[in-house]
Coordinates of C-alpha atoms in Angstrom, one line a residue:
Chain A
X1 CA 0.0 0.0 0.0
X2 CA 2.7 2.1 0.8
X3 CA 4.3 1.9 -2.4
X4 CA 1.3 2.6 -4.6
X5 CA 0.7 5.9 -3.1
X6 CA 4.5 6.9 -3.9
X7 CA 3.4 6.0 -7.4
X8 CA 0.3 7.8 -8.1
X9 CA 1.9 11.3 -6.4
X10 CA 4.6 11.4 -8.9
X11 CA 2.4 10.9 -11.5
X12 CA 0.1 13.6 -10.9
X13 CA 2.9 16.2 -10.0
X14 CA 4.3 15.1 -13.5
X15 CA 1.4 15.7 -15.6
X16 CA 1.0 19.2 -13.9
X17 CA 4.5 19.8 -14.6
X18 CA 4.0 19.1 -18.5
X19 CA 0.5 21.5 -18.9
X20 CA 2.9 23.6 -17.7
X21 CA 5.3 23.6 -20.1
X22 CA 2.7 22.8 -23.1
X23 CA 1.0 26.1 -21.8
X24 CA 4.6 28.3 -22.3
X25 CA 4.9 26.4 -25.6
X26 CA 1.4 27.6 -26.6
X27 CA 2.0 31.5 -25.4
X28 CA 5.4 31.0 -27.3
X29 CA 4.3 29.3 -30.2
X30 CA 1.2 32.3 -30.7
X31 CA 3.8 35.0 -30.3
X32 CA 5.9 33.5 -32.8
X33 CA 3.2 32.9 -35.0
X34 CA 1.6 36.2 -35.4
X35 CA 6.0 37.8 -35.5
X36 CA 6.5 36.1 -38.5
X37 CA 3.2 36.8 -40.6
X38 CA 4.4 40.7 -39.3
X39 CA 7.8 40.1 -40.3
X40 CA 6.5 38.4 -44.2
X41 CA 4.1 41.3 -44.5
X42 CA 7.0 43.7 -43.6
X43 CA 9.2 41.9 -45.8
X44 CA 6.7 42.5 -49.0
X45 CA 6.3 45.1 -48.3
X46 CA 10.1 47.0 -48.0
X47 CA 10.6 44.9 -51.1
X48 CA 7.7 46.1 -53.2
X49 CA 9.0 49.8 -52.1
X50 CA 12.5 48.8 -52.7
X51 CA 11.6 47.7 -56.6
X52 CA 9.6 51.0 -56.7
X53 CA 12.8 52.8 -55.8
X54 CA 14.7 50.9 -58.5
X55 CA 13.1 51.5 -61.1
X56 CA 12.2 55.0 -60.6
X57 CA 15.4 56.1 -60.2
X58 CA 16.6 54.2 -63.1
X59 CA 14.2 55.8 -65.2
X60 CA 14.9 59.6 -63.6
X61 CA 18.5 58.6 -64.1
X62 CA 17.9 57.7 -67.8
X63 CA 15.7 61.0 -67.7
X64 CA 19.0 63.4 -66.2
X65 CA 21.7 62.1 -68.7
X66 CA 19.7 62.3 -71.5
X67 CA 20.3 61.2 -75.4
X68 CA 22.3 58.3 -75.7
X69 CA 22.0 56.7 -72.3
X70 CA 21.1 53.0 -72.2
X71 CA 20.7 51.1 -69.4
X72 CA 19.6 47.2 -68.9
X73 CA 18.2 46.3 -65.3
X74 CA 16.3 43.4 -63.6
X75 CA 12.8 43.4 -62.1
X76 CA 12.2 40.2 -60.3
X77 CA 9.1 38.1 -60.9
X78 CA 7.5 38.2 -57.4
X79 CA 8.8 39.3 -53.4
X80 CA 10.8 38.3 -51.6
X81 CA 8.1 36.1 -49.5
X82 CA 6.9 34.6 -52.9
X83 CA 4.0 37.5 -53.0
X84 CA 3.2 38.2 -56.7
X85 CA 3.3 42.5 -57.5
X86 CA 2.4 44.2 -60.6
X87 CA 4.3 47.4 -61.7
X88 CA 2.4 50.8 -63.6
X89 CA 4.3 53.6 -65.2
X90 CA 1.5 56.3 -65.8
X91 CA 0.6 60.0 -65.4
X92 CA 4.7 60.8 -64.3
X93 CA 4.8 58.2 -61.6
X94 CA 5.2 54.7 -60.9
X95 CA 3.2 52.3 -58.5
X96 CA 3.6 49.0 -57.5
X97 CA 0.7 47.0 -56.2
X98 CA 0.5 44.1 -53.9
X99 CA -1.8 42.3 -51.9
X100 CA -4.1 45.2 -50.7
X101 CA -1.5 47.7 -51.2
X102 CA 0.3 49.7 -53.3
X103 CA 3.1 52.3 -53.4
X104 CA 3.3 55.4 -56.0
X105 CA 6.8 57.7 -56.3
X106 CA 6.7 60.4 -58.7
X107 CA 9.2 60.5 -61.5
X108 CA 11.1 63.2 -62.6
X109 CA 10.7 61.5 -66.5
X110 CA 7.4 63.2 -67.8
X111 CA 7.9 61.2 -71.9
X112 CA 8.4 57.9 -71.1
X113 CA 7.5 55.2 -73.8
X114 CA 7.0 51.7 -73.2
X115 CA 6.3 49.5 -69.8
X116 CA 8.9 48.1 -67.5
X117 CA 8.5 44.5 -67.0
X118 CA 9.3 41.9 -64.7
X119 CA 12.1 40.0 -65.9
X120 CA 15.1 42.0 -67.5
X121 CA 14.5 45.3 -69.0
X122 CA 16.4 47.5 -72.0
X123 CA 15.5 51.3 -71.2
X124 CA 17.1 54.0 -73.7
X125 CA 17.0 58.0 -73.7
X126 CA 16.6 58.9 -77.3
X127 CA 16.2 62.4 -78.4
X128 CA 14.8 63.0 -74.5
X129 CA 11.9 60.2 -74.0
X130 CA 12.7 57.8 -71.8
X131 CA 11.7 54.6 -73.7
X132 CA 11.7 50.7 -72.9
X133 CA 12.4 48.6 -75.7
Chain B
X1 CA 0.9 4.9 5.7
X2 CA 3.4 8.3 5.1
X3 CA 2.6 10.2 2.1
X4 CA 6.3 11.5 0.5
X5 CA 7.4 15.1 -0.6
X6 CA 6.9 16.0 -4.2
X7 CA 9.6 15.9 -6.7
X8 CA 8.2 18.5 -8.7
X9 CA 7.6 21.4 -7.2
X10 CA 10.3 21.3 -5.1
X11 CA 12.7 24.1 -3.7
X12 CA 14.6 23.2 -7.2
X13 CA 12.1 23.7 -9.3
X14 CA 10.4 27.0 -7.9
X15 CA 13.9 28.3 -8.0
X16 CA 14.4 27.7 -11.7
X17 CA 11.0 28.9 -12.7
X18 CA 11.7 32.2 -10.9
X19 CA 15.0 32.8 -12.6
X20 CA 13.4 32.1 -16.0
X21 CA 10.7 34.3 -15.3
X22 CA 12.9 37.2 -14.3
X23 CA 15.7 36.5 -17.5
X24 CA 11.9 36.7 -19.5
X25 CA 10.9 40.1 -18.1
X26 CA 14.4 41.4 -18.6
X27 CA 14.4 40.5 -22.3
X28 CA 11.2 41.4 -23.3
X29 CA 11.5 45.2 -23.0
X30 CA 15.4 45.4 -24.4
X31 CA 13.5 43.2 -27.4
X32 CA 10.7 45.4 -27.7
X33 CA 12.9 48.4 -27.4
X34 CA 15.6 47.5 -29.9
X35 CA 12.5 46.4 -32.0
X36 CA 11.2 50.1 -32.3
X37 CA 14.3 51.2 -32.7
X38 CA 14.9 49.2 -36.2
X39 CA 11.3 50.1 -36.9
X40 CA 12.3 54.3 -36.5
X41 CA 15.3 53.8 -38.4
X42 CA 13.5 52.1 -41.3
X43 CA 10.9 54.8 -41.2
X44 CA 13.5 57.4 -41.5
X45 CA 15.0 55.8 -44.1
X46 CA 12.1 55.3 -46.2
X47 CA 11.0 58.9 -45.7
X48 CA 14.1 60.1 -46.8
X49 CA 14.0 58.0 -50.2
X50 CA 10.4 59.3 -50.5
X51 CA 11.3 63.2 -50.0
X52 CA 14.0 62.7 -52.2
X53 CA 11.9 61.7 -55.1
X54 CA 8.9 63.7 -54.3
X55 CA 11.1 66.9 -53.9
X56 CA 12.7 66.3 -57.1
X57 CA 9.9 65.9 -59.1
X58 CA 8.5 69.0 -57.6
X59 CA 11.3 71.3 -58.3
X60 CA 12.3 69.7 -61.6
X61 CA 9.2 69.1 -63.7
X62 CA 6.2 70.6 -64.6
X63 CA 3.8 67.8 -63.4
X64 CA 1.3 66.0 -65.1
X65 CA -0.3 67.2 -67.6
X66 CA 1.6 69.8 -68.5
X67 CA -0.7 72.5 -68.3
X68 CA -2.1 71.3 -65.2
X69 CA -5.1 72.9 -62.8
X70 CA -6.3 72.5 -59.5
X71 CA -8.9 69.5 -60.8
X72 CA -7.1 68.1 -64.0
X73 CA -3.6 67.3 -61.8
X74 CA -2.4 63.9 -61.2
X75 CA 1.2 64.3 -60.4
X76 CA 2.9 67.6 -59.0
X77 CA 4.9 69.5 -60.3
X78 CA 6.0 73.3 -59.9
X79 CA 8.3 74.3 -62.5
X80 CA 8.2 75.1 -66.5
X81 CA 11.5 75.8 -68.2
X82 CA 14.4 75.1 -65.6
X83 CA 12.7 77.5 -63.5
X84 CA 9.8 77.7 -60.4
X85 CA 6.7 79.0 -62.1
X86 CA 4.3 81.4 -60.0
X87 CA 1.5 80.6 -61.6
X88 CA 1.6 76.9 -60.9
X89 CA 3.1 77.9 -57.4
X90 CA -0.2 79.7 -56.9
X91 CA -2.4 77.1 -57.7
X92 CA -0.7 74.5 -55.8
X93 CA -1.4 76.8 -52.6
X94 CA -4.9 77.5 -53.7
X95 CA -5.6 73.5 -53.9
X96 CA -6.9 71.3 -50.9
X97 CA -4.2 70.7 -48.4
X98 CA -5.1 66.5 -49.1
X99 CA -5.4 66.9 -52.7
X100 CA -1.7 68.1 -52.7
X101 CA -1.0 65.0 -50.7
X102 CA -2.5 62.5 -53.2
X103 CA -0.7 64.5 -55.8
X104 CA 2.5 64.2 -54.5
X105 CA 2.4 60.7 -53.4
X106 CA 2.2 61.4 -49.6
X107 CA -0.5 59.7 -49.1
X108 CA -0.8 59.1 -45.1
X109 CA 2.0 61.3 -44.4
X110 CA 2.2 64.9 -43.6
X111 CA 4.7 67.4 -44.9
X112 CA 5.0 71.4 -44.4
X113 CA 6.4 73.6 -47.4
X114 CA 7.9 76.9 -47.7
X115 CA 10.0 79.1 -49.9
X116 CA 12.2 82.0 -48.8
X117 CA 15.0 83.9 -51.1
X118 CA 18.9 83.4 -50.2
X119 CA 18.6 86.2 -47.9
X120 CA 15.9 83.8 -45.8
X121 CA 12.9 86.7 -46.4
X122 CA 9.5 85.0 -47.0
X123 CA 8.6 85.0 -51.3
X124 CA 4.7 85.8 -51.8
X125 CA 2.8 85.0 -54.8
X126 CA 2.2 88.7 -55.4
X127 CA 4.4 91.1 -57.3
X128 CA 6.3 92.4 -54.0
X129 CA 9.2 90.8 -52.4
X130 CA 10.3 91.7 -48.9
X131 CA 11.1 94.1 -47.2
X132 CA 8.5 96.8 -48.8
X133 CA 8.7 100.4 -48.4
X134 CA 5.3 101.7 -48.8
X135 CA 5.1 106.0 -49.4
X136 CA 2.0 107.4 -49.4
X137 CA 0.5 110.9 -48.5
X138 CA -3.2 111.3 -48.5
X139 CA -4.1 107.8 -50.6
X140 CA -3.5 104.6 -49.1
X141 CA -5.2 102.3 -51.4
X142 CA -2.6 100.2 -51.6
X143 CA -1.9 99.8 -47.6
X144 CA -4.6 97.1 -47.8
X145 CA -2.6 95.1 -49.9
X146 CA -0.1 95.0 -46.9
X147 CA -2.1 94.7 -44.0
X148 CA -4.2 91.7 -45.5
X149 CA -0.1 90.0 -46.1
X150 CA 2.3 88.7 -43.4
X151 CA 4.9 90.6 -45.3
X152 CA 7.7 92.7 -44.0
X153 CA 7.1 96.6 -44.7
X154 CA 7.8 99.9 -43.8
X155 CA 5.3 102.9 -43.8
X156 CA 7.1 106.2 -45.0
X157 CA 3.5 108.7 -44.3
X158 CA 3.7 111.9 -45.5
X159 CA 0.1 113.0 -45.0
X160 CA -2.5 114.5 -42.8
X161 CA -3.0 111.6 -40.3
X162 CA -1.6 108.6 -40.0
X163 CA -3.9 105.3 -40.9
X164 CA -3.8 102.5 -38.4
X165 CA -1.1 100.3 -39.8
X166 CA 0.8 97.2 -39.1
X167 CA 4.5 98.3 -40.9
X168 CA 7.7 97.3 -39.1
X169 CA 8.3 100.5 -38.7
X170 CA 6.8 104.1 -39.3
X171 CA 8.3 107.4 -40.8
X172 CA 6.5 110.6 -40.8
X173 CA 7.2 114.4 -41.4
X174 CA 7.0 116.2 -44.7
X175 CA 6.3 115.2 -47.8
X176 CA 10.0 115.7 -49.2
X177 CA 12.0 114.6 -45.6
X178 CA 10.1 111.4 -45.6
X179 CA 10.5 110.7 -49.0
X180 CA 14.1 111.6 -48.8
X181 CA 14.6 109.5 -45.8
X182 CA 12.9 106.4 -48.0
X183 CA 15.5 107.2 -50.8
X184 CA 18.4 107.4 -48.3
X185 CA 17.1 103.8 -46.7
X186 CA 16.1 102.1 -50.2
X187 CA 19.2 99.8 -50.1
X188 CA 17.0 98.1 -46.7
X189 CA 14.0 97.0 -49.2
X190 CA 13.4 94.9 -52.1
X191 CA 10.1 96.4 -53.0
X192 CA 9.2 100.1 -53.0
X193 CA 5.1 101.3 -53.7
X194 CA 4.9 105.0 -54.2
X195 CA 1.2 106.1 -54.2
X196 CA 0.0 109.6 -55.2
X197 CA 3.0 111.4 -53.9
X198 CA 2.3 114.9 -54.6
X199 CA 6.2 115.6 -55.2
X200 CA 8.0 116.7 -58.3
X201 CA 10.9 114.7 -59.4
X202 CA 13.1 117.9 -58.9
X203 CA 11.7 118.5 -54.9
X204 CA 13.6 115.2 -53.9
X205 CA 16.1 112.9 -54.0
X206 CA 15.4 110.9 -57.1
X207 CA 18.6 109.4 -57.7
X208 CA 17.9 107.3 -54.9
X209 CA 15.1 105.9 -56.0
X210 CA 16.6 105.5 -59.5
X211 CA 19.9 103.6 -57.9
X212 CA 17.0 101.3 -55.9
X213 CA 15.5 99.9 -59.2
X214 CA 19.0 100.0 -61.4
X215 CA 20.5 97.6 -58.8
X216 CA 17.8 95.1 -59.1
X217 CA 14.7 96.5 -57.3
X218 CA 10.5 96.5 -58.0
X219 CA 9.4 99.9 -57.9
X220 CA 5.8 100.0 -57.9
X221 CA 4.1 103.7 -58.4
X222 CA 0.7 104.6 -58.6
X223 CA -1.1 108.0 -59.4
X224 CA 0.4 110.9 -60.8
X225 CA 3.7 110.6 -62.4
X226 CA 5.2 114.2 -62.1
X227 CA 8.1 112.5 -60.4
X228 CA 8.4 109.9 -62.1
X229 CA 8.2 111.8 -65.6
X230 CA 11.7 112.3 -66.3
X231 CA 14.5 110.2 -65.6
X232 CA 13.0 107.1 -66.1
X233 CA 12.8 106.3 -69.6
X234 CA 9.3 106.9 -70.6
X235 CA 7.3 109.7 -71.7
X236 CA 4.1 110.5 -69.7
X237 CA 0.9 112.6 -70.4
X238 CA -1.9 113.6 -68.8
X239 CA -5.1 112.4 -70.7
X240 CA -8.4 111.5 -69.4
X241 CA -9.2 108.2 -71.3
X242 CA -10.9 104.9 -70.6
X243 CA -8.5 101.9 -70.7
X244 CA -8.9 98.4 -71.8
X245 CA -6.9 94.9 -70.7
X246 CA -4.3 94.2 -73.5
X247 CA -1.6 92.1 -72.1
X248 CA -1.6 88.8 -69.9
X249 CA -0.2 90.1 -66.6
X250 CA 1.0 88.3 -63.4
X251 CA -0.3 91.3 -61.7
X252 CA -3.5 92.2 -62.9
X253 CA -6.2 89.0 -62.0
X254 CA -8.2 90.0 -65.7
X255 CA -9.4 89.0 -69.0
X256 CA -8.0 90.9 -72.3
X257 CA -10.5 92.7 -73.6
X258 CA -12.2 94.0 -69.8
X259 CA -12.8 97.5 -69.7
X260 CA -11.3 99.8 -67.2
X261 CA -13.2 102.5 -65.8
X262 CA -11.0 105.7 -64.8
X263 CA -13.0 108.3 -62.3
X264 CA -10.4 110.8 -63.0
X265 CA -8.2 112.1 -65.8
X266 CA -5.0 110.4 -65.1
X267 CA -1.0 110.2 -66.6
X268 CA 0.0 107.7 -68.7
X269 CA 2.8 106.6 -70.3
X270 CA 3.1 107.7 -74.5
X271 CA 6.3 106.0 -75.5
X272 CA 5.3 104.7 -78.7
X273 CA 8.3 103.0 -79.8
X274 CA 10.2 101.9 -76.6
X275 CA 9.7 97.9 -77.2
X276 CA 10.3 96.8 -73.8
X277 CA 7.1 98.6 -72.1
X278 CA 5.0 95.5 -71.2
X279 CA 1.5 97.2 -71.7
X280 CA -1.4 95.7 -69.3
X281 CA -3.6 98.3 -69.6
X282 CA -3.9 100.6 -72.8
X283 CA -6.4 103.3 -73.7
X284 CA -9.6 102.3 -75.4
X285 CA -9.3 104.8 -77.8
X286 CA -5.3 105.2 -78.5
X287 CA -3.6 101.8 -77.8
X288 CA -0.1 103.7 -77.7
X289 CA -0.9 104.8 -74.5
X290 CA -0.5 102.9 -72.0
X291 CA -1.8 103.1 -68.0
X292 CA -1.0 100.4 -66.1
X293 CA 2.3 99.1 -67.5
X294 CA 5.8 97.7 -66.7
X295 CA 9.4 98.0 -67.9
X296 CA 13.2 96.9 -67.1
X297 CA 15.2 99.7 -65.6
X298 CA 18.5 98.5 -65.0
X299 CA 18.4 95.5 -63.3
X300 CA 15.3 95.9 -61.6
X301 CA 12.0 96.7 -63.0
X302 CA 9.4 99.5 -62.3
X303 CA 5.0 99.0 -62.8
X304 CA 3.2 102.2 -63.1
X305 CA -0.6 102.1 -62.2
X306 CA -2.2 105.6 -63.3
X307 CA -5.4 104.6 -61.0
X308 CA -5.7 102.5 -58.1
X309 CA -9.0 104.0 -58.0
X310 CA -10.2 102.6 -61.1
X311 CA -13.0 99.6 -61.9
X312 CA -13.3 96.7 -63.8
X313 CA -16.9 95.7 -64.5
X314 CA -18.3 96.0 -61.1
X315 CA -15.2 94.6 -59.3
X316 CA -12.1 97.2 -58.0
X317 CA -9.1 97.7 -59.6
X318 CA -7.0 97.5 -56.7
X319 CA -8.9 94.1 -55.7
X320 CA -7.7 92.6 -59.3
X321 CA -4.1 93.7 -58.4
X322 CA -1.6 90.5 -56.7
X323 CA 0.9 93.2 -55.3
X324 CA 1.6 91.2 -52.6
X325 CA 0.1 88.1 -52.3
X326 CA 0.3 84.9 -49.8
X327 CA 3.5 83.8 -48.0
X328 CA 4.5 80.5 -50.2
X329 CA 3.8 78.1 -47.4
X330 CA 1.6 75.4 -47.2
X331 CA 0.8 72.6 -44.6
X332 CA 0.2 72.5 -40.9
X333 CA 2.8 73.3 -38.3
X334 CA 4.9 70.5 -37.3
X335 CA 5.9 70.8 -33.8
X336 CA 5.7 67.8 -31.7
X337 CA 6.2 65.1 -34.0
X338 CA 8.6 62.4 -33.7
X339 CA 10.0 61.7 -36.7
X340 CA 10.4 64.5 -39.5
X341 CA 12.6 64.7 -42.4
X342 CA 13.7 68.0 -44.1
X343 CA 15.4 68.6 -47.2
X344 CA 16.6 71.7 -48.6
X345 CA 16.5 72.7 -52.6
X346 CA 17.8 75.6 -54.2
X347 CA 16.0 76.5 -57.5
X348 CA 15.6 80.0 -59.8
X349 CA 11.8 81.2 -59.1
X350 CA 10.2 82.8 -61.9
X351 CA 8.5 85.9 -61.0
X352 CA 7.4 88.6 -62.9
X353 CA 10.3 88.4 -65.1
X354 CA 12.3 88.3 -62.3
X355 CA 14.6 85.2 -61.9
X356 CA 14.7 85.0 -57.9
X357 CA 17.2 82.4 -56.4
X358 CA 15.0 80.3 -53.7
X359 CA 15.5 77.7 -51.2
X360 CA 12.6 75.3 -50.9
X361 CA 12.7 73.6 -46.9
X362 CA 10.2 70.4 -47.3
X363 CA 9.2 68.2 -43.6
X364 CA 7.6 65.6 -44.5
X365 CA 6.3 63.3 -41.1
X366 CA 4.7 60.1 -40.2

């Protein structure tokens, strides 16, 4: 009888022991959760503005050196976090759009022919229009 | 039957738990900290790109379209020709403080804007740059251009009893000391208005007045041009004439074609053949005379008005007339904010013929 009792204390102080831990691992395991979806939508999201950078300042580049310059540069197909984006040259800005967002920077270029694209793109200054071949 | 100690929660244990606890609420607030930290230098970072771009396309190009107007504009842009443009400068003030935003690509930002020569004087959309000297005598039609402006000014008064005013600071006396006192300070302005003086050109110190404009001043003089009448280049009459809108005009807010209803016979300006006269207003009946007008003089530039007290159609001359203007400033004050960026640009300011070298200070804030 004695050593029966010895058993079935153990036991119990054991299983509170691991709700313990599984109840840390659960706060943890939220936390962690909801830092990376911040940290993916973060991630899209400096990239998207980092390709909008690139490319407007390749165009007003292409724009301040004028007749002549040629320039080939690289637009990748998606994020970073595998996010698909679609790019838009129009009224003397670009914007990039993504998920539910998007992100405009004026341009300095106000005759610009042609679309970037994703991929690699040929852009030439001829006779002052900033064109994508 | 003897019931043993716990092996779990033991002295051990509780022990452990409490150091963990403490290393946990130790790291959570450095993390958090160094966290924001990242975040405000990201910020910064990405509001500097943005002013960089947005700054440059507002000093650089005309925006589009080209010929843009408060509702047609999609992108900003302020300048036409290498050079600030005033008319575009005074629609962009005129627009909705959010509208700008959208048109600059700001959206969910703030930013505060404004312009001031190399000297660090306010510019105005108007004709006058700061400081102003403003001589009058009994007329002070033009005072209200002053008072209803934030700009700097000094009242030379020469009449009966001097008007409530808000200038910088005040002379008074005679009709030729104060004058003279004017000429002997015009190296202090940037702007003179003379308004019905009542003094011959040979009863003062004109050579003043003619080193103020020759050395790159805006002389502004309305009314009789007795003093005016020699010295200056152009050949004035007195006539008693209606007058008629003939020339675009930064300075007159009217069609071509508007009639101009003069009260009183008045001077004007009879040079027929001096090709530099920018005519505004001519007479109806002789287009060779001219009444409100401007020409070079040196390096500055002088507008003769015969008449502030004229009409046009049923609205005031002198209510048609930008002599001054609003400060170029736009956007709310930005005290208390955390994070603001600033850049500085330097660009030539078209004004009135003038080429003005500016600097441009931009915040933009979260």
């Amino acid at each position: 009888m004695l050593f029966s009792s010895r058993k079935a204390q153990a036991s119990a102080e054991f299983m509170a022991y691991v709700v313990m831990l599984l109840v840390v691992l659960l706060v943890a395991a939220f936390i962690a959760i909801n830092t990376t979806e911040d940290v993916r939508t973060e991630s899209a999201n400096n990239d998207a503005k980092r390709i909008a950078y690139v490319v407007a300042s390749e165009i007003n580049m292409a724009n301040e050196i004028g007749d002549g310059y040629t320039r080939r540069f690289f637009i990748p197909e998606q994020l970073k976090n595998g996010e698909n984006f679609s790019l838009n040259v129009a009224s003397q800005r670009i914007t990039v759009s993504w998920s539910n967002a998007n992100y405009s920077l004026p341009l300095t270029a106000s005759n610009i022919t042609g679309s970037p694209i994703k991929g690699y793109n040929t852009m030439k200054n001829i006779g002052g229009v900033v064109v994508f071949v | 039957m003897f019931l043993y100690k716990g092996q779990v929660f033991s002295g051990d244990f509780i022990l452990s738990i409490s150091v963990f606890l403490l290393v946990l609420v130790i790291i959570i607030p450095v993390f958090s900290q160094l966290s924001d930290q990242i975040n405000r230098k990201n910020t910064q970072q990405e509001l500097e790109t943005r002013l960089l771009f947005v700054s440059e396309s507002l000093v650089k190009t005309g925006g589009y379209p080209e010929n843009w107007n408060k509702s047609s504009v999609q992108t900003l842009g302020l300048s036409d020709d290498d050079r600030l443009n005033i008319t575009k400068i005074r629609l962009f003030m005129e627009m909705d403080y959010n509208e700008t935003k959208s048109a600059m690509t700001l959206e969910g930002l703030d930013y505060r804007l404004y312009m001031t020569d190399m000297n660090g004087y306010n510019l105005y959309t108007g004709l006058s740059l700061e400081p102003v000297a403003y001589f009058a005598v009994d007329d002070t039609i033009a005072q209200s251009h002053l008072e209803n402006s934030s700009i700097v000014w000094d009242m030379y008064f020469a009449g009966s009893s001097l008007p409530a005013n808000s200038g910088r600071n005040v002379y008074t006396g005679t009709k030729a000391d104060v004058f003279n006192a004017l000429a002997a300070n015009q190296s202090k302005y940037k702007t003179i208005i003379i308004e019905e003086p009542q003094l011959g050109y040979d009863t003062v110190d004109i050579q003043g007045i003619k080193d103020f404009v020759k050395t790159g001043g805006v002389l502004i003089f309305a009314g009789s041009a007795d003093m005016i009448s020699k010295n200056f280049s152009m050949t004035f009459l007195q006539a008693s004439e209606q007058g008629v809108v003939v020339g675009n005009s930064d300075l007159l807010n009217a069609s071509i074609g508007e009639n101009v209803v003069f009260n009183n016979s008045q001077w004007v300006i009879a040079n027929t053949t001096f090709e530099k006269l920018n005519a505004i207003v001519s007479s109806a009946t002789n287009q060779s005379r001219c009444m409100i007008c401007s020409w070079s003089y040196g390096a500055g530039k002088i507008y003769y008005i015969s008449d502030l007290a004229a009409g046009i159609g049923s609205r005031n001359l002198t209510s048609l007339l930008l002599l001054t203007g609003k400060s170029i400033e736009k956007g709310p004050d930005l005290s208390g904010q955390n994070i603001v960026i600033v850049t500085n640009r330097h660009a030539l300011l078209n004004k009135f013929d003038f080429d003005i070298y500016t600097a441009m200070r931009f915040f933009i804030w979260v």
